[in-house]
PDB file of C-alpha atoms in Angstrom:
ATOM      1  CA  MET A   1      11.077  -7.726  -4.819  1.00  0.00           C
ATOM      2  CA  ARG A   2      12.792  -5.399  -2.428  1.00  0.00           C
ATOM      3  CA  GLY A   3      13.591  -1.732  -2.286  1.00  0.00           C
ATOM      4  CA  ILE A   4      15.209   0.671   0.109  1.00  0.00           C
ATOM      5  CA  LEU A   5      12.990   2.915   2.203  1.00  0.00           C
ATOM      6  CA  VAL A   6      14.448   6.107   3.598  1.00  0.00           C
ATOM      7  CA  ALA A   7      11.379   6.969   5.607  1.00  0.00           C
ATOM      8  CA  ALA A   8       9.453   4.471   7.692  1.00  0.00           C
ATOM      9  CA  ILE A   9       5.686   4.164   7.516  1.00  0.00           C
ATOM     10  CA  ALA A  10       3.340   6.582   9.390  1.00  0.00           C
ATOM     11  CA  VAL A  11      -0.455   7.261   9.619  1.00  0.00           C
ATOM     12  CA  VAL A  12      -3.183   5.502   7.592  1.00  0.00           C
ATOM     13  CA  VAL A  13      -4.817   7.886   5.138  1.00  0.00           C
ATOM     14  CA  GLY A  14      -7.348   7.049   2.426  1.00  0.00           C
ATOM     15  CA  THR A  15     -10.682   5.364   2.047  1.00  0.00           C
ATOM     16  CA  GLY A  16     -11.600   2.906   4.763  1.00  0.00           C
ATOM     17  CA  CYS A  17     -11.782  -0.833   4.469  1.00  0.00           C
ATOM     18  CA  GLY A  18     -13.940  -3.271   6.349  1.00  0.00           C
ATOM     19  CA  SER A  19     -14.349  -6.974   6.748  1.00  0.00           C
ATOM     20  CA  LEU A  20     -17.177  -7.170   4.229  1.00  0.00           C
ATOM     21  CA  ASP A  21     -17.840 -10.152   1.998  1.00  0.00           C
ATOM     22  CA  PHE A  22     -17.058  -8.388  -1.287  1.00  0.00           C
ATOM     23  CA  GLN A  23     -14.380  -6.358  -3.054  1.00  0.00           C
ATOM     24  CA  ARG A  24     -15.082  -3.399  -5.313  1.00  0.00           C
ATOM     25  CA  PRO A  25     -13.835  -3.951  -8.872  1.00  0.00           C
ATOM     26  CA  GLY A  26     -10.479  -2.263  -9.374  1.00  0.00           C
ATOM     27  CA  SER A  27      -9.838  -1.888  -5.651  1.00  0.00           C
ATOM     28  CA  VAL A  28      -6.438  -2.273  -4.025  1.00  0.00           C
ATOM     29  CA  VAL A  29      -6.151  -3.377  -0.400  1.00  0.00           C
ATOM     30  CA  ILE A  30      -2.737  -2.519   1.070  1.00  0.00           C
ATOM     31  CA  TYR A  31      -1.619  -3.924   4.420  1.00  0.00           C
ATOM     32  CA  GLY A  32       1.356  -2.146   5.970  1.00  0.00           C
ATOM     33  CA  ARG A  33       3.526  -2.269   9.042  1.00  0.00           C
ATOM     34  CA  ALA A  34       6.667  -0.532  10.279  1.00  0.00           C
ATOM     35  CA  ALA A  35       8.147   1.327  13.184  1.00  0.00           C
ATOM     36  CA  PRO A  36       6.376   4.718  13.355  1.00  0.00           C
ATOM     37  CA  LEU A  37       9.366   6.898  12.464  1.00  0.00           C
ATOM     38  CA  ASP A  38       8.155   8.982   9.550  1.00  0.00           C
ATOM     39  CA  GLN A  39       5.602   8.959   6.739  1.00  0.00           C
ATOM     40  CA  SER A  40       5.752   6.678   3.686  1.00  0.00           C
ATOM     41  CA  TRP A  41       3.254   6.828   0.903  1.00  0.00           C
ATOM     42  CA  PHE A  42       1.846   4.168  -1.395  1.00  0.00           C
ATOM     43  CA  GLY A  43      -0.657   4.924  -4.138  1.00  0.00           C
ATOM     44  CA  LEU A  44      -1.795   4.823  -7.720  1.00  0.00           C
ATOM     45  CA  VAL A  45       0.171   6.105 -10.716  1.00  0.00           C
ATOM     46  CA  PRO A  46      -0.879   8.714 -11.641  1.00  0.00           C
ATOM     47  CA  PRO A  47      -2.089   9.625  -8.151  1.00  0.00           C
ATOM     48  CA  GLY A  48      -5.203  11.506  -9.358  1.00  0.00           C
ATOM     49  CA  ASP A  49      -6.863  14.589  -7.960  1.00  0.00           C
ATOM     50  CA  PRO A  50      -7.275  14.255  -5.058  1.00  0.00           C
ATOM     51  CA  PRO A  51      -4.385  11.775  -4.826  1.00  0.00           C
ATOM     52  CA  SER A  52      -5.347   8.149  -4.257  1.00  0.00           C
ATOM     53  CA  VAL A  53      -2.660   7.314  -1.692  1.00  0.00           C
ATOM     54  CA  VAL A  54      -2.245   5.672   1.710  1.00  0.00           C
ATOM     55  CA  GLY A  55       0.392   6.014   4.430  1.00  0.00           C
ATOM     56  CA  PHE A  56       0.967   3.654   7.363  1.00  0.00           C
ATOM     57  CA  GLY A  57       1.863   3.643  11.067  1.00  0.00           C
ATOM     58  CA  SER A  58       2.981   0.656  13.088  1.00  0.00           C
ATOM     59  CA  ASP A  59       0.413  -1.428  11.205  1.00  0.00           C
ATOM     60  CA  GLY A  60      -2.785  -0.858   9.281  1.00  0.00           C
ATOM     61  CA  VAL A  61      -4.710  -1.363   6.099  1.00  0.00           C
ATOM     62  CA  GLY A  62      -5.880   1.048   3.405  1.00  0.00           C
ATOM     63  CA  CYS A  63      -7.978   0.932   0.245  1.00  0.00           C
ATOM     64  CA  LEU A  64      -7.492   2.572  -3.152  1.00  0.00           C
ATOM     65  CA  ASP A  65      -9.675   2.481  -6.277  1.00  0.00           C
ATOM     66  CA  GLY A  66      -8.360   2.522  -9.832  1.00  0.00           C
ATOM     67  CA  SER A  67      -8.870   1.387 -13.386  1.00  0.00           C
ATOM     68  CA  PRO A  68      -7.591  -1.932 -14.733  1.00  0.00           C
ATOM     69  CA  GLY A  69      -3.877  -1.715 -15.513  1.00  0.00           C
ATOM     70  CA  THR A  70      -3.245   1.138 -13.067  1.00  0.00           C
ATOM     71  CA  GLN A  71       0.124   0.817 -11.346  1.00  0.00           C
ATOM     72  CA  VAL A  72       0.568   0.910  -7.561  1.00  0.00           C
ATOM     73  CA  ALA A  73       3.772   2.554  -6.368  1.00  0.00           C
ATOM     74  CA  TRP A  74       5.818   3.455  -3.333  1.00  0.00           C
ATOM     75  CA  TYR A  75       6.198   7.260  -3.390  1.00  0.00           C
ATOM     76  CA  ASP A  76       9.143   9.356  -2.203  1.00  0.00           C
ATOM     77  CA  GLY A  77       6.712  11.650  -0.368  1.00  0.00           C
ATOM     78  CA  SER A  78       3.091  12.702  -0.358  1.00  0.00           C
ATOM     79  CA  PRO A  79       1.885  13.121  -3.968  1.00  0.00           C
ATOM     80  CA  ALA A  80      -0.277  16.007  -2.717  1.00  0.00           C
ATOM     81  CA  GLN A  81       2.985  17.772  -1.902  1.00  0.00           C
ATOM     82  CA  GLY A  82       4.958  16.792  -5.017  1.00  0.00           C
ATOM     83  CA  GLY A  83       6.030  13.254  -4.110  1.00  0.00           C
ATOM     84  CA  LYS A  84       6.907  11.063  -7.104  1.00  0.00           C
ATOM     85  CA  PRO A  85       6.715   7.288  -7.620  1.00  0.00           C
ATOM     86  CA  ARG A  86      10.010   5.668  -6.650  1.00  0.00           C
ATOM     87  CA  GLN A  87       9.148   1.979  -7.177  1.00  0.00           C
ATOM     88  CA  ILE A  88       6.238   0.098  -8.765  1.00  0.00           C
ATOM     89  CA  ILE A  89       4.945  -2.583  -6.387  1.00  0.00           C
ATOM     90  CA  GLY A  90       1.899  -3.874  -8.287  1.00  0.00           C
ATOM     91  CA  ARG A  91      -0.751  -3.323 -10.962  1.00  0.00           C
ATOM     92  CA  ILE A  92      -4.541  -3.626 -10.856  1.00  0.00           C
ATOM     93  CA  PRO A  93      -5.351  -6.699 -12.968  1.00  0.00           C
ATOM     94  CA  ALA A  94      -6.495  -6.057 -16.549  1.00  0.00           C
ATOM     95  CA  ASP A  95      -9.818  -7.740 -15.773  1.00  0.00           C
ATOM     96  CA  GLY A  96     -10.463  -5.149 -13.023  1.00  0.00           C
ATOM     97  CA  ALA A  97     -10.241  -7.729 -10.231  1.00  0.00           C
ATOM     98  CA  SER A  98      -9.150  -6.587  -6.792  1.00  0.00           C
ATOM     99  CA  LEU A  99      -5.485  -6.554  -5.831  1.00  0.00           C
ATOM    100  CA  VAL A 100      -4.240  -7.323  -2.309  1.00  0.00           C
ATOM    101  CA  LEU A 101      -0.711  -6.162  -1.406  1.00  0.00           C
ATOM    102  CA  TRP A 102       1.373  -5.943   1.745  1.00  0.00           C
ATOM    103  CA  VAL A 103       4.283  -3.638   2.497  1.00  0.00           C
ATOM    104  CA  GLU A 104       6.641  -3.860   5.450  1.00  0.00           C
ATOM    105  CA  ILE A 105       9.566  -1.776   6.595  1.00  0.00           C
ATOM    106  CA  VAL A 106      12.169  -4.132   8.021  1.00  0.00           C
ATOM    107  CA  ASP A 107      15.670  -3.805   9.458  1.00  0.00           C
ATOM    108  CA  GLU A 108      17.461  -0.588   8.526  1.00  0.00           C
ATOM    109  CA  GLY A 109      14.492   0.837   6.615  1.00  0.00           C
ATOM    110  CA  ARG A 110      14.309  -1.740   3.831  1.00  0.00           C
ATOM    111  CA  LEU A 111      10.970  -2.137   2.029  1.00  0.00           C
ATOM    112  CA  GLU A 112       9.629  -5.646   1.513  1.00  0.00           C
ATOM    113  CA  PHE A 113       6.325  -6.257  -0.254  1.00  0.00           C
ATOM    114  CA  GLY A 114       4.212  -8.957  -1.843  1.00  0.00           C
ATOM    115  CA  GLN A 115       0.708 -10.025  -2.773  1.00  0.00           C
ATOM    116  CA  GLY A 116      -1.994 -11.430  -0.530  1.00  0.00           C
ATOM    117  CA  VAL A 117      -2.788 -11.073   3.163  1.00  0.00           C
ATOM    118  CA  PRO A 118       0.516 -11.047   5.085  1.00  0.00           C
ATOM    119  CA  ASP A 119       1.288 -13.761   7.639  1.00  0.00           C
ATOM    120  CA  TRP A 120       1.733 -11.076  10.309  1.00  0.00           C
ATOM    121  CA  TRP A 121      -1.826  -9.689   9.912  1.00  0.00           C
ATOM    122  CA  VAL A 122      -3.946 -10.413  12.999  1.00  0.00           C
ATOM    123  CA  GLY A 123      -7.688 -10.780  12.509  1.00  0.00           C
ATOM    124  CA  GLU A 124      -9.971 -11.199   9.540  1.00  0.00           C
ATOM    125  CA  PRO A 125      -8.783 -10.291   6.029  1.00  0.00           C
ATOM    126  CA  GLN A 126      -9.935  -6.787   5.083  1.00  0.00           C
ATOM    127  CA  THR A 127     -11.880  -5.878   1.942  1.00  0.00           C
ATOM    128  CA  CYS A 128     -12.786  -2.615   0.264  1.00  0.00           C
TER     129      CYS A 128
END
C-alpha cells in the first residue's frame, strides 16, 4: 500500500497519547515520521467538527477517536481549511477495537504506511 505525498509531514496536532496500559475503544494510534518540509494531515472520514486529524514532524505519534467502521485517510490539506481525503489508509475495526497505524514519508515524498508499531519507533509503544 503506497501513495504519493506532495507535502512532507509537519507538527503533531490532536489528542495526546501516553504509554498507558489500555486503549480506548475506537481509538486510532498513528505513528509518523518524515523530513519536516511541510504539513501532511491524517484523520477520520468524515473529519468531524472539530476535525479529528493529526499532522507530523520529523517523528511523532497522535491519537484519534472514532466509531467502528470509520475510515482513516491521508488528507490533501487540513480538513479545517477544506482539505479532502486523498487516500484511505485504514478503518477502525467493526468491533470497536483500537487500530495502530504508521505512516512514513520516504524518498521523493512517497507515502508508505502499515499497521502496528513501526520498526523505526524508539521507546515504548504508545496508547490512547
